[in-house]
Amino acid sequence: MTFADMDKDGDLDLLTNSGYYKNNNGTFVKIEGNNNPFATVNFGSNTMHTLVDLDNDGDIDLITSNSDDGVLLL
């Protein structure tokens, strides 16, 4: 599980192995379908990830790793 301000609204959103959750004034709402930037990512069950702007371009990058595929940068 990791937190980052994905939608740039000043509060931290949540990414877990089970999904992406937008922080809506303190209530986390699961984002699904085309609105979920991670909809095509298969995290698997044994995954760790972090969200950070690695290339300093203003958008959040995903670093994820699991026991099957090693480390991935998305």
C-alpha angles and dihedrals in degrees: 000000000000138000131220137149094256096167095040094235096129100260131091119258122203133238119190135164087264098051154300118293125194116216105234104187093315097323117102113223120192112239115212140175122011092348091063110086089201097049093116096045116100104207095180122206103287102050137136123191144170134199118219139141096250098171096040093236096130098257128097119254124204124227112188135171136183138172093259105046106022119219122349129186114207 
